[in-house]
Coordinates of C-alpha atoms and ligand atoms in Angstrom, one line a residue:
M1 CA 36.7 42.4 0.4
G2 CA 35.9 38.9 -0.9
N3 CA 35.4 35.8 1.3
K4 CA 37.6 35.5 4.3
I5 CA 39.8 32.5 4.9
T6 CA 38.2 30.1 7.4
M7 CA 40.0 28.1 10.1
V8 CA 39.3 24.5 11.2
N9 CA 41.1 24.5 14.6
P10 CA 42.0 27.5 16.8
I11 CA 45.4 29.0 17.6
V12 CA 46.2 29.6 21.2
E13 CA 46.6 33.4 21.5
M14 CA 48.7 34.6 24.4
D15 CA 48.4 38.4 24.8
G16 CA 51.1 40.3 26.6
D17 CA 52.3 43.7 27.9
E18 CA 53.3 47.3 27.1
M19 CA 54.2 48.4 23.6
T20 CA 54.0 44.9 22.1
R21 CA 50.4 44.6 23.5
I22 CA 49.5 47.8 21.6
I23 CA 51.1 46.4 18.4
W24 CA 49.4 43.0 18.9
E25 CA 46.0 44.7 18.7
K26 CA 47.0 46.7 15.6
I27 CA 48.4 43.6 13.8
K28 CA 45.1 41.8 14.2
E29 CA 43.0 44.9 13.2
I30 CA 45.0 45.9 10.1
L31 CA 46.6 42.7 8.8
I32 CA 44.6 39.7 10.0
H33 CA 40.9 40.3 10.7
P34 CA 40.2 41.7 7.2
Y35 CA 41.5 38.5 5.6
I36 CA 40.9 35.7 8.1
D37 CA 37.9 34.5 10.1
L38 CA 40.2 34.2 13.0
K39 CA 39.7 31.5 15.5
T40 CA 41.7 31.7 18.7
E41 CA 41.6 30.5 22.3
Y42 CA 42.5 33.8 24.0
Y43 CA 44.6 34.0 27.1
D44 CA 45.6 37.3 28.6
L45 CA 49.1 36.9 29.9
G46 CA 49.3 40.7 30.6
L47 CA 50.9 41.2 34.0
R48 CA 47.7 42.4 35.7
K49 CA 45.8 39.3 34.7
R50 CA 48.7 37.0 35.8
D51 CA 48.6 38.7 39.2
E52 CA 44.8 38.5 39.4
T53 CA 44.8 34.7 38.6
E54 CA 47.9 34.0 40.7
D55 CA 49.6 33.1 37.4
K56 CA 47.2 30.3 36.7
I57 CA 46.4 31.9 33.4
T58 CA 50.0 31.2 32.2
E59 CA 49.8 27.5 33.0
E60 CA 46.3 27.3 31.4
S61 CA 47.7 28.8 28.2
A62 CA 50.5 26.2 28.1
F63 CA 48.0 23.3 28.6
A64 CA 45.9 24.8 25.9
T65 CA 49.0 24.7 23.6
K66 CA 49.4 21.0 24.4
K67 CA 45.8 20.5 23.3
Y68 CA 45.7 22.7 20.2
K69 CA 49.4 22.3 19.2
V70 CA 49.9 25.8 17.9
A71 CA 50.2 29.1 19.9
V72 CA 51.3 32.7 19.3
K73 CA 52.6 34.7 22.1
C74 CA 53.1 38.4 22.7
A75 CA 56.1 39.6 24.7
T76 CA 55.4 39.8 28.4
I77 CA 57.0 41.5 31.4
T78 CA 59.1 39.2 33.6
P79 CA 58.6 40.9 37.0
N80 CA 61.5 42.2 39.0
A81 CA 61.4 44.2 42.3
Q82 CA 60.6 47.4 40.4
R83 CA 57.7 45.8 38.5
V84 CA 56.3 44.5 41.8
E85 CA 56.1 48.1 43.0
E86 CA 54.9 49.5 39.6
Y87 CA 52.0 47.1 39.3
G88 CA 51.4 46.5 43.1
L89 CA 51.9 42.7 42.5
K90 CA 51.0 40.1 45.1
K91 CA 54.3 38.2 44.3
M92 CA 57.3 38.4 42.0
W93 CA 55.7 35.9 39.4
R94 CA 58.0 33.7 37.4
S95 CA 58.9 34.4 33.8
P96 CA 55.9 33.3 31.7
N97 CA 58.3 31.8 29.1
G98 CA 60.0 29.8 31.9
T99 CA 56.6 28.5 33.0
I100 CA 55.5 27.6 29.5
R101 CA 58.8 25.9 28.6
A102 CA 58.6 23.9 31.8
I103 CA 55.2 22.5 30.8
L104 CA 55.9 22.1 27.0
D105 CA 59.5 21.0 27.5
G106 CA 61.2 22.0 24.3
T107 CA 63.7 23.8 22.3
V108 CA 63.8 27.5 21.4
L109 CA 64.6 28.2 17.8
R110 CA 65.6 31.7 16.8
A111 CA 66.1 32.9 13.2
P112 CA 66.5 36.4 11.8
I113 CA 64.2 37.7 9.1
P114 CA 66.5 38.6 6.2
V115 CA 65.9 41.7 4.1
S116 CA 68.1 42.7 1.2
V117 CA 68.5 46.3 2.4
V118 CA 70.1 45.4 5.7
K119 CA 73.4 43.6 5.1
P120 CA 74.7 41.3 7.8
S121 CA 77.9 42.4 9.6
V122 CA 79.5 39.2 8.4
R123 CA 80.0 39.6 4.7
T124 CA 79.9 35.9 3.8
W125 CA 76.4 35.3 5.3
E126 CA 73.9 35.0 2.5
K127 CA 71.2 33.0 4.3
P128 CA 69.9 33.3 7.8
I129 CA 71.3 31.2 10.6
A130 CA 68.9 29.7 13.1
V131 CA 70.0 29.0 16.7
A132 CA 68.4 26.1 18.5
R133 CA 68.7 26.7 22.2
H134 CA 68.2 23.9 24.8
A135 CA 65.7 25.5 27.2
Y136 CA 66.2 23.3 30.3
G137 CA 68.8 23.2 33.1
D138 CA 72.6 23.9 33.3
V139 CA 73.4 27.3 34.8
Y140 CA 69.7 28.4 34.7
S141 CA 68.8 26.1 37.5
A142 CA 72.1 25.7 39.3
A143 CA 73.0 25.7 43.0
E144 CA 75.8 28.1 43.8
M145 CA 77.7 28.9 47.0
Q146 CA 80.0 31.6 48.1
I147 CA 83.0 30.2 50.0
E148 CA 84.2 32.4 52.8
K149 CA 87.0 30.5 54.4
P150 CA 89.2 27.4 53.8
G151 CA 87.3 24.1 53.5
R152 CA 86.6 21.1 51.2
V153 CA 83.8 21.1 48.6
E154 CA 82.6 17.8 47.3
L155 CA 79.8 16.6 45.0
L156 CA 77.7 14.1 46.9
Y157 CA 75.3 11.7 45.1
T158 CA 73.1 9.3 47.1
P159 CA 71.6 6.8 44.7
E160 CA 68.2 5.4 45.7
G161 CA 69.0 2.4 47.8
G162 CA 72.7 2.6 47.3
E163 CA 75.9 3.9 48.9
P164 CA 76.8 7.6 48.5
I165 CA 79.4 8.6 45.9
R166 CA 81.6 11.6 46.4
E167 CA 83.7 13.6 44.0
L168 CA 86.1 16.3 45.1
V169 CA 85.4 19.7 43.6
H170 CA 88.1 21.7 45.4
D171 CA 90.0 22.0 48.7
F172 CA 89.7 25.7 49.4
K173 CA 92.7 27.4 51.0
G174 CA 90.8 30.7 51.1
S175 CA 87.6 32.2 49.8
G176 CA 86.0 31.5 46.5
V177 CA 82.9 30.3 44.7
V178 CA 81.3 27.0 43.6
L179 CA 78.5 25.9 41.3
G180 CA 76.6 22.7 40.9
M181 CA 74.4 22.2 37.8
H182 CA 72.5 19.4 36.2
N183 CA 70.7 18.2 33.1
T184 CA 68.6 15.1 32.5
S185 CA 68.9 12.4 29.8
D186 CA 65.2 12.9 29.0
S187 CA 65.5 16.6 28.4
I188 CA 68.7 16.2 26.3
S189 CA 66.9 13.5 24.3
S190 CA 63.9 15.7 23.6
F191 CA 66.2 18.6 22.7
A192 CA 67.9 16.3 20.2
R193 CA 64.6 15.2 18.7
S194 CA 63.3 18.8 18.4
C195 CA 66.5 19.8 16.6
F196 CA 66.4 16.8 14.2
N197 CA 62.7 17.4 13.5
Y198 CA 63.2 21.1 12.9
A199 CA 66.1 20.4 10.5
L200 CA 63.9 18.0 8.6
S201 CA 60.9 20.3 8.5
T202 CA 63.0 23.3 7.2
K203 CA 65.4 21.1 5.1
Q204 CA 68.5 22.6 6.6
D205 CA 71.8 21.1 7.9
L206 CA 72.0 20.8 11.7
W207 CA 75.2 21.7 13.6
F208 CA 75.7 20.8 17.2
S209 CA 78.5 22.0 19.4
T210 CA 79.6 21.6 23.1
K211 CA 82.8 21.5 25.0
D212 CA 83.1 17.7 25.4
T213 CA 87.0 17.8 25.4
I214 CA 86.8 19.5 28.8
L215 CA 83.5 18.3 30.3
K216 CA 83.9 14.7 29.2
K217 CA 81.0 13.4 31.1
Y218 CA 78.6 16.4 31.1
D219 CA 79.0 17.6 27.6
G220 CA 80.1 14.2 26.5
S221 CA 76.6 13.0 27.4
F222 CA 75.0 15.7 25.2
K223 CA 77.2 14.5 22.3
D224 CA 76.5 10.8 22.8
I225 CA 72.8 11.2 23.2
F226 CA 72.6 13.3 20.0
E227 CA 74.7 10.7 18.1
K228 CA 72.7 7.7 19.3
I229 CA 69.3 9.3 18.5
Y230 CA 70.6 10.4 15.1
N231 CA 71.9 7.0 14.2
S232 CA 68.9 5.1 15.3
E233 CA 66.0 7.4 14.3
Y234 CA 67.1 10.1 11.8
K235 CA 70.0 9.0 9.7
T236 CA 68.0 7.7 6.8
K237 CA 65.5 10.6 6.9
F238 CA 68.4 13.0 6.7
L239 CA 70.0 11.2 3.8
D240 CA 66.6 11.2 2.0
A241 CA 66.2 14.9 2.6
N242 CA 69.8 15.5 1.5
I243 CA 70.7 17.3 4.7
E244 CA 73.6 16.7 7.1
Y245 CA 74.0 16.4 10.9
F246 CA 77.4 17.5 12.1
Y247 CA 79.0 17.7 15.5
T248 CA 81.9 19.9 16.5
L249 CA 83.5 21.7 19.4
I250 CA 82.0 25.0 20.3
D251 CA 85.1 27.0 19.6
D252 CA 85.5 25.3 16.2
A253 CA 81.8 26.0 15.6
V254 CA 82.2 29.7 16.2
A255 CA 85.0 29.9 13.7
R256 CA 83.0 27.9 11.1
V257 CA 79.8 30.0 11.6
I258 CA 81.7 33.2 10.9
R259 CA 83.3 31.7 7.7
S260 CA 80.0 30.1 6.5
S261 CA 77.4 31.4 4.1
G262 CA 74.6 30.6 6.5
G263 CA 71.5 28.6 5.8
F264 CA 71.7 26.0 8.6
I265 CA 70.6 25.4 12.2
W266 CA 73.1 25.7 15.1
A267 CA 72.1 23.7 18.1
C268 CA 73.5 25.1 21.4
K269 CA 73.3 24.2 25.1
N270 CA 71.2 26.6 27.2
Y271 CA 73.9 29.2 28.0
D272 CA 75.6 29.0 24.6
G273 CA 72.3 29.5 22.9
D274 CA 71.4 32.5 25.1
V275 CA 74.6 34.2 24.2
M276 CA 75.0 33.1 20.6
S277 CA 71.4 33.9 19.5
D278 CA 71.9 37.6 20.6
M279 CA 75.2 37.7 18.7
I280 CA 73.6 36.2 15.5
A281 CA 70.6 38.6 15.8
T282 CA 72.8 41.6 16.2
A283 CA 75.1 40.6 13.3
F284 CA 72.0 40.1 11.1
G285 CA 70.8 43.7 11.9
S286 CA 68.3 44.1 14.7
L287 CA 66.8 42.3 17.7
A288 CA 63.5 43.5 16.3
M289 CA 64.0 41.2 13.3
M290 CA 64.5 38.0 15.2
T291 CA 61.8 35.4 15.3
S292 CA 61.5 32.7 17.9
V293 CA 59.6 29.4 18.2
L294 CA 59.4 26.9 21.0
V295 CA 59.2 23.4 19.5
S296 CA 58.2 20.6 21.9
P297 CA 59.1 16.9 21.5
D298 CA 55.4 16.0 21.1
G299 CA 54.9 18.4 18.3
C300 CA 53.6 21.7 19.8
F301 CA 54.7 25.0 18.4
E302 CA 54.7 28.3 20.2
Y303 CA 55.7 31.3 18.1
E304 CA 56.8 34.7 19.4
A305 CA 59.2 37.6 18.8
A306 CA 62.6 37.3 20.4
H307 CA 62.5 40.9 21.8
G308 CA 60.8 42.1 24.9
T309 CA 57.9 44.5 25.5
V310 CA 59.9 47.6 24.4
T311 CA 59.2 49.5 27.6
R312 CA 61.0 52.7 26.6
H313 CA 58.7 53.1 23.6
Y314 CA 55.7 52.3 25.7
Y315 CA 56.4 55.1 28.1
R316 CA 56.6 57.5 25.1
Y317 CA 53.3 56.1 23.8
L318 CA 51.7 56.7 27.2
K319 CA 52.7 60.4 26.9
G320 CA 50.7 60.5 23.7
E321 CA 53.7 60.3 21.3
N322 CA 53.7 58.2 18.1
T323 CA 56.4 55.6 18.1
S324 CA 58.4 53.9 15.4
T325 CA 58.5 50.4 17.0
N326 CA 59.3 47.6 14.6
P327 CA 56.4 45.1 14.5
M328 CA 58.2 42.6 12.1
A329 CA 59.0 39.9 14.6
T330 CA 55.5 40.0 16.1
I331 CA 53.9 39.8 12.6
F332 CA 56.2 36.8 11.9
A333 CA 55.1 35.2 15.1
W334 CA 51.5 35.4 13.7
T335 CA 52.5 34.2 10.3
G336 CA 54.5 31.3 11.8
A337 CA 51.5 30.2 13.8
L338 CA 49.0 30.6 10.9
R339 CA 51.2 28.7 8.5
K340 CA 51.7 25.8 11.0
R341 CA 47.9 25.8 11.7
G342 CA 47.4 25.5 8.0
E343 CA 49.9 22.7 7.6
I344 CA 48.5 20.7 10.5
D345 CA 44.9 21.2 9.5
N346 CA 45.6 20.8 5.8
T347 CA 44.2 24.2 4.9
P348 CA 46.6 25.6 2.3
D349 CA 44.7 28.9 2.1
L350 CA 45.8 29.7 5.6
A351 CA 49.4 28.8 5.0
G352 CA 49.3 30.7 1.7
F353 CA 48.1 33.8 3.5
A354 CA 51.0 33.5 5.9
D355 CA 53.4 33.4 3.0
R356 CA 51.8 36.5 1.4
L357 CA 51.8 38.5 4.6
E358 CA 55.5 37.7 5.1
R359 CA 56.4 38.7 1.5
A360 CA 54.4 41.9 1.8
S361 CA 56.2 42.8 5.0
I362 CA 59.6 42.2 3.5
K363 CA 58.7 44.0 0.3
T364 CA 57.7 47.1 2.3
I365 CA 61.1 47.3 3.9
E366 CA 62.9 46.6 0.6
D367 CA 60.8 49.4 -1.0
G368 CA 62.4 51.7 1.6
I369 CA 59.6 52.0 4.1
M370 CA 60.7 51.0 7.6
T371 CA 60.8 51.8 11.3
D372 CA 63.5 53.8 13.0
D373 CA 65.7 50.9 14.1
L374 CA 66.1 49.7 10.5
Y375 CA 66.3 53.1 9.0
C376 CA 69.6 53.6 10.8
L377 CA 71.0 50.4 9.3
A378 CA 69.5 50.2 5.8
E379 CA 71.5 50.7 2.7
C380 CA 68.8 51.9 0.4
P381 CA 68.3 55.2 -1.5
G382 CA 65.3 57.2 -0.6
K383 CA 64.6 55.2 2.6
K384 CA 61.9 56.6 4.8
S385 CA 61.3 56.1 8.5
V386 CA 57.6 55.8 9.5
F387 CA 55.5 55.2 12.7
T388 CA 54.4 51.7 13.5
E389 CA 50.9 52.0 12.2
D390 CA 51.9 53.7 9.0
F391 CA 54.4 50.8 8.4
M392 CA 51.6 48.3 8.9
R393 CA 49.3 50.2 6.5
A394 CA 52.2 50.1 3.9
I395 CA 52.3 46.4 4.4
K396 CA 48.5 46.2 3.9
D397 CA 48.9 48.2 0.6
R398 CA 51.2 45.4 -0.7
L399 CA 49.2 42.5 0.6
Ligands
NAP401 P1 63.3 44.9 24.9 O1 61.9 45.1 25.1 O2 63.7 43.9 23.9 O3 63.9 46.3 24.4 C1 65.3 46.7 24.5 C2 65.6 47.8 23.5 O4 65.8 47.2 22.2 C3 64.4 48.8 23.3 O5 64.5 49.8 24.2 C4 64.7 49.2 21.9 O6 65.8 50.1 21.8 C5 65.2 47.9 21.2 N1 64.0 47.2 20.6 C6 63.6 45.9 21.0 N2 62.6 45.5 20.3 C7 62.3 46.5 19.4 C8 61.3 46.7 18.4 N3 60.4 45.8 18.1 N4 61.4 47.9 17.7 C9 62.3 48.8 17.9 N5 63.2 48.7 18.9 C10 63.2 47.6 19.6 O7 64.1 44.5 26.2 P2 64.1 45.2 27.7 O8 63.8 46.7 27.6 O9 65.3 44.7 28.3 O10 62.8 44.5 28.4 C11 61.5 45.1 28.5 C12 60.6 44.1 29.1 O11 60.4 43.0 28.3 C13 61.1 43.6 30.5 O12 60.0 43.6 31.4 C14 61.4 42.1 30.2 O13 61.1 41.3 31.3 C15 60.5 41.8 29.0 N6 61.1 40.7 28.1 C16 60.2 39.8 27.6 C17 60.6 38.9 26.7 C18 59.6 37.9 26.2 O14 58.4 37.9 26.6 N7 60.0 36.9 25.4 C19 61.9 38.9 26.2 C20 62.8 39.8 26.7 C21 62.4 40.8 27.6 P3 65.6 51.7 21.8 O15 64.9 52.0 23.1 O16 67.0 52.2 21.8 O17 64.8 52.1 20.6
MG402 MG1 69.7 36.5 26.4

């Protein structure tokens, strides 16, 4: 082995849980350490460490990301009641991704890794479609109420130093449900800037959709804020880059996405993005082939896989069985972070290595060597299903 590639600044490394934690170690051992003199600021976000540090470690890792600008994150367990018991937790800690997003304030961009042997369910799709999901507010931090008997429900807003303003929601004649949700102009503005910046950095058109015909004020604000920021800050940059910003209603967007040939970014409100990114991932093949990056308005990038810790495979691994878990999205989280580090630090060797590792990974699958999840989908003569580690060694052979 010749000289290893050196790094100027570190990447923030956020380790995680279960099967993805096992894969994490293997990726570093087989595909990174032999080639790169890796510099990371290591944070163990494994559930035990989060519990031991009262979840301080998660906050620290997010603040380190603010400092170093680039992070790579392994999938982590979001505890529920069953996990509290399984791990004997002091508390049902919040989702690490929620904590990190709250500190970095950004937009989650998800894009599938295209491989020629897995054809998208939608025949017209030739290029990947990235979904940009607003990661703040709406139904994810809403107040809801069950109404048991007749009564009036109103929205009440008390402006600082002003008179209260009321808006009737509904006069209930019987039982029912109500919901109050919010967003802030600041968060919508930073969502817009993250999307425009990502479109410019990847040279792809940006689509944005809401339901502003029904929610004239709520979704109307999203539309207006995007338009204002586009016109004042991005229009000439988009013209120079020969890309387009385009707004449409969500139902029209869905129809256009299905008819399109792909190759653009689809910006969605929080809930729309949650649902649509899973649809896009599945239609492109597999959740295990979906990458994810959190882009903050002040230019921080946190890369991860879109899938979770693959618990079912981990329990098999604990019984001593070999598993065929797909490491692609986690490998691409590493390459995304290494490339971005290389771009920011102006170290083309590092960015070049990320490109080569991605090409070698895709070539391995296109040569017919793949994990079980893809084996079931691939249209490829002589395809072979292999265990995770053998798959990584096949990538190494091609690197
Ligand atoms: P999951 O880990 O994504 O796995 C769901 C199923 O999808 C797996 O059982 C497996 O199907 C398939 N799958 C996902 N990734 C795969 C891969 N890389 N290779 C092969 N198959 C893959 O979701 P989950 O089981 O709902 O959640 C498990 C844990 O992950 C939970 O504790 C949850 O809180 C956490 N989670 C974390 C994140 C994150 O950190 N970003 C995101 C989601 C969930 P088969 O079993 O049929 O093979
Ligand atoms: Mg979801």
